[in-house]
Short mmCIF file of N, CA and C and ligand atoms in Angstrom, two decimals:
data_model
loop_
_atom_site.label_atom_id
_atom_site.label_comp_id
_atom_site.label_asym_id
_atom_site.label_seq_id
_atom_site.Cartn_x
_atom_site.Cartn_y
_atom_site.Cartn_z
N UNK A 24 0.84 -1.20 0.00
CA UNK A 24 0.00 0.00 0.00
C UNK A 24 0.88 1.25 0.00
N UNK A 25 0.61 1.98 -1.10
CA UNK A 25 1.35 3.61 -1.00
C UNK A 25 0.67 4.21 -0.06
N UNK A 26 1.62 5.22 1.05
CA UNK A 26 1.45 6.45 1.70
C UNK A 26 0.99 7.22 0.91
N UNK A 27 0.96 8.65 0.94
CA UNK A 27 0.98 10.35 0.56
C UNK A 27 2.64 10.19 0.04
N UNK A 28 3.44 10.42 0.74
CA UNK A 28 4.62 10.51 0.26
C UNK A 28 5.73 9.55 -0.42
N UNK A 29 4.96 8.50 -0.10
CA UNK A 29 5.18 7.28 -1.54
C UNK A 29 4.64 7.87 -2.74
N UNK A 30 3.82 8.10 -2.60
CA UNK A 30 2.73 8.47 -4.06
C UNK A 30 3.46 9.95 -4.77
N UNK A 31 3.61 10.44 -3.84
CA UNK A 31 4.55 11.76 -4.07
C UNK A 31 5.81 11.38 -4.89
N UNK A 32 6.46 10.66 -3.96
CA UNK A 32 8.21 10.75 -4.56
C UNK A 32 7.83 9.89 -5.51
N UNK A 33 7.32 9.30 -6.34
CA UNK A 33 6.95 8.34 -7.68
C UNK A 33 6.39 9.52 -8.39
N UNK A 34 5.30 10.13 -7.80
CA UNK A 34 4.73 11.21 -9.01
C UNK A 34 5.97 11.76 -9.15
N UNK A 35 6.82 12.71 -8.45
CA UNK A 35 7.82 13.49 -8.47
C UNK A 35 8.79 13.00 -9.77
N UNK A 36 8.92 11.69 -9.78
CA UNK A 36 9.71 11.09 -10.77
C UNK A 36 9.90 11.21 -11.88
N UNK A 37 8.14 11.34 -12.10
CA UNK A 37 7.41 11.74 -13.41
C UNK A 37 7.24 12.87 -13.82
N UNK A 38 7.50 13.74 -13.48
CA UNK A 38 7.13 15.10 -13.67
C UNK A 38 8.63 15.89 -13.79
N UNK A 39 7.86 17.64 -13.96
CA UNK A 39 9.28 18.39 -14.25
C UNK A 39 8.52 19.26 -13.30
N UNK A 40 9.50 19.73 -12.42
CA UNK A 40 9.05 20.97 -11.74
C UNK A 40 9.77 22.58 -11.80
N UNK A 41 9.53 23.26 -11.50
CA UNK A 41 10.37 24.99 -11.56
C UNK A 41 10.63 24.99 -10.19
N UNK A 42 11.28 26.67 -10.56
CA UNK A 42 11.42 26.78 -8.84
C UNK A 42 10.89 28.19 -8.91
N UNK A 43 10.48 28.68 -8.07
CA UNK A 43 10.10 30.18 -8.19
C UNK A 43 10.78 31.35 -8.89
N UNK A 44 12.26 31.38 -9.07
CA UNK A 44 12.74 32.10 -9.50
C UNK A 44 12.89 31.98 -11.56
N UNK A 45 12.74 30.40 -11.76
CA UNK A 45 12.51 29.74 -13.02
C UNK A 45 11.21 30.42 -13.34
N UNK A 46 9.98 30.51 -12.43
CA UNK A 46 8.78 31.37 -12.82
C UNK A 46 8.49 32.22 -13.43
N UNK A 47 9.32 33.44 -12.43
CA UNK A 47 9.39 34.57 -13.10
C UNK A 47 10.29 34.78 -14.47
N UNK A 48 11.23 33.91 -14.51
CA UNK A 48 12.05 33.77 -15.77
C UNK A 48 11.06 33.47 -17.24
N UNK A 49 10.45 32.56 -16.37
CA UNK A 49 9.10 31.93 -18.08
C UNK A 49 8.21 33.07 -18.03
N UNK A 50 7.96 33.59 -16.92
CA UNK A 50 6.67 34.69 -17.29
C UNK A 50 7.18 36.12 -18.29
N UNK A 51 8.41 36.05 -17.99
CA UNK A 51 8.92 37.15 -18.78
C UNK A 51 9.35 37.34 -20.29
N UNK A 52 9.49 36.02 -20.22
CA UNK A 52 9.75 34.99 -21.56
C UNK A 52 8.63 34.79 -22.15
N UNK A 53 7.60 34.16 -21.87
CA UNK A 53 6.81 33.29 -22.30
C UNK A 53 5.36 34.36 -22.11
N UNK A 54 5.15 35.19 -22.98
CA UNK A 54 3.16 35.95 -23.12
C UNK A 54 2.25 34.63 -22.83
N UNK A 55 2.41 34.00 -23.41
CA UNK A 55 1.33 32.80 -23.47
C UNK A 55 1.54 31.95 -22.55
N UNK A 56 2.44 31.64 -21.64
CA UNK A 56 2.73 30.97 -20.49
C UNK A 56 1.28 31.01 -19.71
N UNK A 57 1.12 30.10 -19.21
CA UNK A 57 -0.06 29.54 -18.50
C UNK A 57 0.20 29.29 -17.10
N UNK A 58 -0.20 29.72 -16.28
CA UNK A 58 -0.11 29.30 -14.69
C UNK A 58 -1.58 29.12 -14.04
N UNK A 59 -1.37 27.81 -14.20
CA UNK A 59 -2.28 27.28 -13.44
C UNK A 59 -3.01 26.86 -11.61
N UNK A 60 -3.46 27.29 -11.24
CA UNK A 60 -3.78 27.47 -9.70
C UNK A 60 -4.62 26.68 -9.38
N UNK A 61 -4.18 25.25 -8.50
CA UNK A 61 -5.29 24.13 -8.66
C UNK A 61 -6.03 23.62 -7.40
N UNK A 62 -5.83 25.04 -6.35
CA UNK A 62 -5.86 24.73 -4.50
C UNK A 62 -7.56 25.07 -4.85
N UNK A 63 -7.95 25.15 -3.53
CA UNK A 63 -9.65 25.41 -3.09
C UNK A 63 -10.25 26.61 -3.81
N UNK A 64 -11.52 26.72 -4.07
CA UNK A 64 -11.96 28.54 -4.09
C UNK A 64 -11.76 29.29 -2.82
N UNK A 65 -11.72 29.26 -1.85
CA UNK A 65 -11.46 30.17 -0.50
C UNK A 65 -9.88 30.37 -0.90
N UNK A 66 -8.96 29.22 -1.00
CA UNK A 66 -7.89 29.98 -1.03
C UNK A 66 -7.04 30.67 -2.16
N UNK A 67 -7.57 30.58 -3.37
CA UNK A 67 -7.43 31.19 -4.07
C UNK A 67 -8.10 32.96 -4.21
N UNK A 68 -9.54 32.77 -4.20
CA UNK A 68 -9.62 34.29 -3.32
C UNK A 68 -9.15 35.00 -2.82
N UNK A 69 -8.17 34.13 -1.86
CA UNK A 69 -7.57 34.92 -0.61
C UNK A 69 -6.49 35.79 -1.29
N UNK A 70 -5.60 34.44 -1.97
CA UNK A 70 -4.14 35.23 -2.76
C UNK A 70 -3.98 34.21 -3.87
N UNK A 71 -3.47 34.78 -4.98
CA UNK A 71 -3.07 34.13 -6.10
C UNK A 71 -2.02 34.98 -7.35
N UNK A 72 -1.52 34.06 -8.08
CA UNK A 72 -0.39 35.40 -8.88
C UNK A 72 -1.44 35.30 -9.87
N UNK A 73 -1.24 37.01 -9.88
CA UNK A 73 -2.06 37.36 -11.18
C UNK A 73 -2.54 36.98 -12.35
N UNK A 74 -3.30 36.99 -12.95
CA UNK A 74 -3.36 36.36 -14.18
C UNK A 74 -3.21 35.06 -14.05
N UNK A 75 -3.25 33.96 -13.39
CA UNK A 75 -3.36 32.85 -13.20
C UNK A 75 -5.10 31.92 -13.03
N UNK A 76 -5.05 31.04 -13.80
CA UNK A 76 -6.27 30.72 -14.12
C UNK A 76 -6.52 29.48 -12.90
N UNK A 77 -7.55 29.61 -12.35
CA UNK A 77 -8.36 28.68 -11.08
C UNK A 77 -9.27 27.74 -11.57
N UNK A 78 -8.36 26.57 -11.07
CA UNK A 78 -9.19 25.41 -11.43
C UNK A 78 -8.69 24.14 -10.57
N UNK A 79 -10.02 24.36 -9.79
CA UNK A 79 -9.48 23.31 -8.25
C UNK A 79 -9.15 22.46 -8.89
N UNK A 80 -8.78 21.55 -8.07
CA UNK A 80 -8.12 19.71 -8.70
C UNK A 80 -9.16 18.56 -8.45
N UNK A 81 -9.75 19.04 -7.67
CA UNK A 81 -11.23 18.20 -7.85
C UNK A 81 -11.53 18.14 -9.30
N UNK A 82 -12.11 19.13 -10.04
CA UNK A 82 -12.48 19.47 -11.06
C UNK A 82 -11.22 19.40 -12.55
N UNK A 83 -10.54 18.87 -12.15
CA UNK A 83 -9.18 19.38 -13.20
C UNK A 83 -9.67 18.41 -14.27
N UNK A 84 -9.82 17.28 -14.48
CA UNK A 84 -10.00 16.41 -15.11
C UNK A 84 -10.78 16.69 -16.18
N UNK A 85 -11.97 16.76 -16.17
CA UNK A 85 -13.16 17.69 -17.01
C UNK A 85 -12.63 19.19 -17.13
N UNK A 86 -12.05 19.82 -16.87
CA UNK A 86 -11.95 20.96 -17.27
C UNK A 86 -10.81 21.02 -18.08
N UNK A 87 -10.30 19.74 -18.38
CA UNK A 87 -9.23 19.61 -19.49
C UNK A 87 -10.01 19.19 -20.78
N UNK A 88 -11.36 19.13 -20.70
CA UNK A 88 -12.06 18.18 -22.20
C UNK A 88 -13.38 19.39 -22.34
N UNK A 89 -13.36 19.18 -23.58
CA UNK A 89 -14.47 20.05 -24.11
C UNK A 89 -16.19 19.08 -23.64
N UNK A 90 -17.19 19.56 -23.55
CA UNK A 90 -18.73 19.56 -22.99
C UNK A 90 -19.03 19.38 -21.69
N UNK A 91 -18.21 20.06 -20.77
CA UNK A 91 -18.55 19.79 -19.54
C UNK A 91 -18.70 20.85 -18.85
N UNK A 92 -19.67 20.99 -17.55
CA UNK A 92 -19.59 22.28 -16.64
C UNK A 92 -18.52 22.88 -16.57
N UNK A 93 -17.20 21.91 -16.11
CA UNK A 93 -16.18 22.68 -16.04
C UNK A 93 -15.18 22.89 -16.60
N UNK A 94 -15.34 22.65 -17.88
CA UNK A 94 -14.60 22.89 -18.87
C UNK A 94 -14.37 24.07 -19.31
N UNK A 95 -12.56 24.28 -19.45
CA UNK A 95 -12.16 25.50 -19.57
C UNK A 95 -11.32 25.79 -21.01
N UNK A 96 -12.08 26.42 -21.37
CA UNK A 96 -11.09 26.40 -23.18
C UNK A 96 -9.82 26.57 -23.37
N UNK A 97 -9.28 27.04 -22.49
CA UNK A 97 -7.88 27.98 -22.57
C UNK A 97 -7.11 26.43 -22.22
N UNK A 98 -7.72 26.03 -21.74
CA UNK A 98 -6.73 24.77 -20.80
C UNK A 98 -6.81 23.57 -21.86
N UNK A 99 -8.10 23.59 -22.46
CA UNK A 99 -8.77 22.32 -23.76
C UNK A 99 -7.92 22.62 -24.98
N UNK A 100 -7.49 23.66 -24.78
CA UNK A 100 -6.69 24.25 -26.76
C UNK A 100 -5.19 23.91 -26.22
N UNK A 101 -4.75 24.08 -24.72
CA UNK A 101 -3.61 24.35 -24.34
C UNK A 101 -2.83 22.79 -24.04
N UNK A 102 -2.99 22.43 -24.85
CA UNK A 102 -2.51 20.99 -24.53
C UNK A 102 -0.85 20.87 -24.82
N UNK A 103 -0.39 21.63 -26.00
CA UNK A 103 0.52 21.73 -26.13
C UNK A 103 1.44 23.24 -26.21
N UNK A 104 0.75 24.16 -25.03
CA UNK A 104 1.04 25.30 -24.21
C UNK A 104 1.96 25.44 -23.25
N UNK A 105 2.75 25.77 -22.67
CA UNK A 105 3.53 25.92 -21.63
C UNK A 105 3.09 25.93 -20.25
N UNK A 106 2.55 25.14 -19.50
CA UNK A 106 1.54 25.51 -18.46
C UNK A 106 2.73 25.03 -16.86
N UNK A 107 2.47 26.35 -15.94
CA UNK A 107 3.00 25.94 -14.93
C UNK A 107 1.65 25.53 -13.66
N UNK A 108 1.65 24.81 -13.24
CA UNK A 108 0.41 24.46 -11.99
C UNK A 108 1.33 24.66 -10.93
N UNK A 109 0.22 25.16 -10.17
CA UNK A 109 0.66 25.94 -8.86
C UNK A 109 -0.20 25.22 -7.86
N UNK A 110 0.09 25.14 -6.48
CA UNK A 110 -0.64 24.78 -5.47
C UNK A 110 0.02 25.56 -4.10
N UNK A 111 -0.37 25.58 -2.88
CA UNK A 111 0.47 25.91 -1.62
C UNK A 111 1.64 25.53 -1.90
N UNK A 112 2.34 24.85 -1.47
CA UNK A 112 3.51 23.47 -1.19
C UNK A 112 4.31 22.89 -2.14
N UNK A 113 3.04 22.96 -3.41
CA UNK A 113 4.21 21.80 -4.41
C UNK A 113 3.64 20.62 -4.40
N UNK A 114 2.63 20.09 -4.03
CA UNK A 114 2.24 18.21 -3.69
C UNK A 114 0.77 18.82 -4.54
N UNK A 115 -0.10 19.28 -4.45
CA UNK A 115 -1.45 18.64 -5.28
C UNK A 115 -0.76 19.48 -6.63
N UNK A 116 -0.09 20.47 -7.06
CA UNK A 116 -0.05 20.76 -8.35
C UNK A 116 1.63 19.71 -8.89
N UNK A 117 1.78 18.75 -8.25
CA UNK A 117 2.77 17.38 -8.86
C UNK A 117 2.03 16.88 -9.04
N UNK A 118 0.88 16.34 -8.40
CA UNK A 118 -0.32 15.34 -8.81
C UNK A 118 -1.21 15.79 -9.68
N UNK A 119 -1.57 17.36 -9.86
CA UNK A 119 -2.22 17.11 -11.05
C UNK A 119 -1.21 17.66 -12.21
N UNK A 120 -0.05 18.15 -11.98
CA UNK A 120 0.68 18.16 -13.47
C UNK A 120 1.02 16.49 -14.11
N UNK A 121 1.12 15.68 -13.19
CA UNK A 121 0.90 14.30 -13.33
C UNK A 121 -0.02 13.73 -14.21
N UNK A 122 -1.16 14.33 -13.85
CA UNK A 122 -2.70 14.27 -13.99
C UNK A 122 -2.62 14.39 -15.70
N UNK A 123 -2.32 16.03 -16.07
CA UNK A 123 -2.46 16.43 -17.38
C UNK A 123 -1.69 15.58 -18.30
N UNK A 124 -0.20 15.14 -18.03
CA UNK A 124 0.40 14.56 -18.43
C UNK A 124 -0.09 13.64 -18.92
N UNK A 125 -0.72 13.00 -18.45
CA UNK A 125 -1.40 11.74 -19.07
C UNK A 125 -2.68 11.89 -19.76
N UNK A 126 -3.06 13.16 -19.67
CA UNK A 126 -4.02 13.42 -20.87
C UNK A 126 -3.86 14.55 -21.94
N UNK A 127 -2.56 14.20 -22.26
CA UNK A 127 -1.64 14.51 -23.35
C UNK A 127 -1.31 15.93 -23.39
N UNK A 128 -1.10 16.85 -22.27
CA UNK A 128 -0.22 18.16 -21.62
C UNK A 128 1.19 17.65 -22.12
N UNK A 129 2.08 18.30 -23.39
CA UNK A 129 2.95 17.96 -23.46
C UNK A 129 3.75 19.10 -22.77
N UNK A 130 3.26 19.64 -22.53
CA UNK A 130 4.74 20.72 -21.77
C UNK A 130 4.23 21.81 -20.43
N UNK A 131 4.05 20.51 -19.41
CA UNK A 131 3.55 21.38 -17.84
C UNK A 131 4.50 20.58 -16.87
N UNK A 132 4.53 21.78 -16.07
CA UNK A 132 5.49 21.67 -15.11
C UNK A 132 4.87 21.85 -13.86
N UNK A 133 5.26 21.66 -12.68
CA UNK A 133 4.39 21.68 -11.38
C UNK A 133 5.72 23.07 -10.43
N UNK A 134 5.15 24.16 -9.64
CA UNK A 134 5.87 24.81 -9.56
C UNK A 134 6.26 24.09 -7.43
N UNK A 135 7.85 24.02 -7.88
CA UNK A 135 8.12 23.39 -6.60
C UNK A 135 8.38 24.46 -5.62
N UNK A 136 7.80 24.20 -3.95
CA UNK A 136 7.45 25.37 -3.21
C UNK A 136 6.81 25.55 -2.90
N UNK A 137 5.74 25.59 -4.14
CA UNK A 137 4.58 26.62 -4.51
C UNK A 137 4.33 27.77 -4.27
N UNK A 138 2.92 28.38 -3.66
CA UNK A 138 3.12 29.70 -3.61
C UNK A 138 3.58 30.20 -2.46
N UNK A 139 4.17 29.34 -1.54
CA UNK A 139 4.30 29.38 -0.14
C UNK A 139 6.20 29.83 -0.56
N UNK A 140 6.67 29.06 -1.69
CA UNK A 140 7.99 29.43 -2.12
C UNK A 140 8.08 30.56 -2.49
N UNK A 141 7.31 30.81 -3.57
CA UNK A 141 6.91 31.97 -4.02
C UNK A 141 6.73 33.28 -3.30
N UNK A 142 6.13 33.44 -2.39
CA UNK A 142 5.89 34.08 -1.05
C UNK A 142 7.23 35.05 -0.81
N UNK A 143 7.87 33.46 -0.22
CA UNK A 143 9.28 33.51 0.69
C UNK A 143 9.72 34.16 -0.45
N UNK A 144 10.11 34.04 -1.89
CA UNK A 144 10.99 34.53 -2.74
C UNK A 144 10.12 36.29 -2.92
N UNK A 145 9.65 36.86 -2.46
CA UNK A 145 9.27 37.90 -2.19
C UNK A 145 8.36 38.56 -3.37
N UNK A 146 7.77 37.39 -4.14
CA UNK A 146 7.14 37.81 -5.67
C UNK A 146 5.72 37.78 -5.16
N UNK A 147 4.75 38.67 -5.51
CA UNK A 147 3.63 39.68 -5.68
C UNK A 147 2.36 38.27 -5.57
N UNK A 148 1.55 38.57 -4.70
CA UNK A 148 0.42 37.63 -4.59
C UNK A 148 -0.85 39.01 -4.36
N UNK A 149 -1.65 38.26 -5.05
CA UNK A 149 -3.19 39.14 -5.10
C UNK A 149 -4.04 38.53 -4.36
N UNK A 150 -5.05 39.63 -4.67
CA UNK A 150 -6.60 38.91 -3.55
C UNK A 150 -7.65 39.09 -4.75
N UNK A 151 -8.60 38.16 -4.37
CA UNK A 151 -9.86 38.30 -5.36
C UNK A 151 -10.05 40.05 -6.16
N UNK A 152 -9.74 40.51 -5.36
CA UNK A 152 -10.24 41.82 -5.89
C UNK A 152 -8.84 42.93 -6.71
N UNK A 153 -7.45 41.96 -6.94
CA UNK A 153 -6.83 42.45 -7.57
C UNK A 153 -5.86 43.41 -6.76
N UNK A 154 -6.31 43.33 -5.21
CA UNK A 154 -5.36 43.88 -4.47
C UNK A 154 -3.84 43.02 -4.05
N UNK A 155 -2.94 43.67 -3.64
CA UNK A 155 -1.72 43.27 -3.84
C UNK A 155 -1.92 42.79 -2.01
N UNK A 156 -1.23 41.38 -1.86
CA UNK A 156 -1.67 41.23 -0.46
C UNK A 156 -0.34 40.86 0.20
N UNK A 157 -0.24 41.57 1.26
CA UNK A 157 0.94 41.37 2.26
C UNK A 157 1.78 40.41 2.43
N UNK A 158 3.13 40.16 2.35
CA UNK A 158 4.11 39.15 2.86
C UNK A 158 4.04 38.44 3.47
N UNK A 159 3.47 39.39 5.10
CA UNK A 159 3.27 38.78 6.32
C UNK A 159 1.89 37.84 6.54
N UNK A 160 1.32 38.67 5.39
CA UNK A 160 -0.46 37.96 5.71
C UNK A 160 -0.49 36.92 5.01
N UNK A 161 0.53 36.84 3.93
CA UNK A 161 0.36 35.69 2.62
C UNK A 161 1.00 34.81 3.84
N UNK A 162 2.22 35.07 4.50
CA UNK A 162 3.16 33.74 5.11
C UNK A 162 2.46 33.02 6.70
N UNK A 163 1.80 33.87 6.95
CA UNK A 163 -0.05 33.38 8.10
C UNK A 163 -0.88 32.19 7.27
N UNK A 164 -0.82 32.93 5.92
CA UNK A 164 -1.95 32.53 5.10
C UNK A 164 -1.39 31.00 4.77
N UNK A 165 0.05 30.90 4.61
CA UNK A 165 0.36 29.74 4.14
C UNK A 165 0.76 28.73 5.12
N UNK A 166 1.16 29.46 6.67
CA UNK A 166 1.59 28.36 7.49
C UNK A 166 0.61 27.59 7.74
N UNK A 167 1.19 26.18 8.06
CA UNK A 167 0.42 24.83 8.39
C UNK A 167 -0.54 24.91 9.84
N UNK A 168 -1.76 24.90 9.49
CA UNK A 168 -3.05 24.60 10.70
C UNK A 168 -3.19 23.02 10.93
N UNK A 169 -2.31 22.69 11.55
CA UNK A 169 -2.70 21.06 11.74
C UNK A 169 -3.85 21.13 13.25
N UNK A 170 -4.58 20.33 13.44
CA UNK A 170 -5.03 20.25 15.09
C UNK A 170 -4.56 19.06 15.51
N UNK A 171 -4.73 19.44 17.33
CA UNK A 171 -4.15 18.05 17.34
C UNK A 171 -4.55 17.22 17.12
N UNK A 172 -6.18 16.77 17.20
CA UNK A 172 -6.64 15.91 16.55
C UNK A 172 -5.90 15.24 15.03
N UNK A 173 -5.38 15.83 14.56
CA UNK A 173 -5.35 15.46 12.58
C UNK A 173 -3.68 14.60 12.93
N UNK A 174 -3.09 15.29 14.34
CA UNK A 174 -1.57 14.69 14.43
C UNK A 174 -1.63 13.39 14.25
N UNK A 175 -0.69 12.20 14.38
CA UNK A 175 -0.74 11.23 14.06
C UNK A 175 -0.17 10.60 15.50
N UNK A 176 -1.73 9.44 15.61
CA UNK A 176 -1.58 9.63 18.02
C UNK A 176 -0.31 8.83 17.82
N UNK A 177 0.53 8.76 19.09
CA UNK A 177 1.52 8.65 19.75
C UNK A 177 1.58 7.11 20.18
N UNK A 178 2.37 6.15 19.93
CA UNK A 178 2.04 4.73 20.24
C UNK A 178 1.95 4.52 21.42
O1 THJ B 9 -0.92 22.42 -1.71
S1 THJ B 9 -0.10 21.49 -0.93
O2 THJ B 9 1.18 21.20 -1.57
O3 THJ B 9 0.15 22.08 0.44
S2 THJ B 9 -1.06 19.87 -0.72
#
């Protein structure tokens, strides 16, 4: 039986990832570069890099194929687009750059870090409304809420 982080370091295998500073390198490079944002609607609201298109990972699957609710055109034409997926951390946007990969995404990358790297590397996060949102509030925003309940009990 795979763990989380079995499943991880195998996806990891498979995939290509950036690093935050590689980001800003493709965004400057690349007009048509695609960054993809694949966390919750609440936390994307909260903060996200600009111009980055939202599409939880629940939903990713269908929103890669044309006739469905959540089907997103930009992402259905973009198959062979430059697409970076973003998540907090780095772990659900490896699993779904994983994801695309296998439904023929020839050129996505999963951004390692994520926006929590991103953050730390001191590059620009927004709020739903296009406001530019704080360092300090983004690095609140990103630290880990475990309870103790969720810890893993003690033998
Ligand atoms: O988004 S995540 O890498 O924290 S699961």
């Amino acid at each position: 039986m795979s763990r989380l982080n079995d499943l991880l370091e195998k996806t990891l295998s498979e995939i290509r990832e950036i690093m935050p500073w590689n980001l800003v390198d493709r965004m400057a490079e690349n007009p048509e570069l695609i960054i993809l944002d694949v966390r919750e609607p609440k936390e994307f609201e909260t903060l996200h890099i600009e111009g980055s298109i939202h599409v939880p990972r629940g939903v990713l699957e269908s929103a890669c194929e044309w006739d469905y609710d959540d089907t997103v055109p930009a992402l259905v034409t973009g198959r062979d687009k430059e697409i970076v997926v973003v998540c907090r951390s780095g772990r659900r946007s490896a699993f779904a750059a994983k994801t695309m990969q296998e439904l023929g995404f020839t050129n996505v990358v999963s951004l390692k870090t994520g926006l929590r790297g991103w953050n730390d590397y001191e590059e620009p996060l927004v709020n739903s409304a296009g406001e530019t949102v704080g360092e300090e509030f983004a690095d609140d925003f990103f630290t880990s809420k475990v309870r103790p309940d969720q810890l893993k009990p003690k033998p």
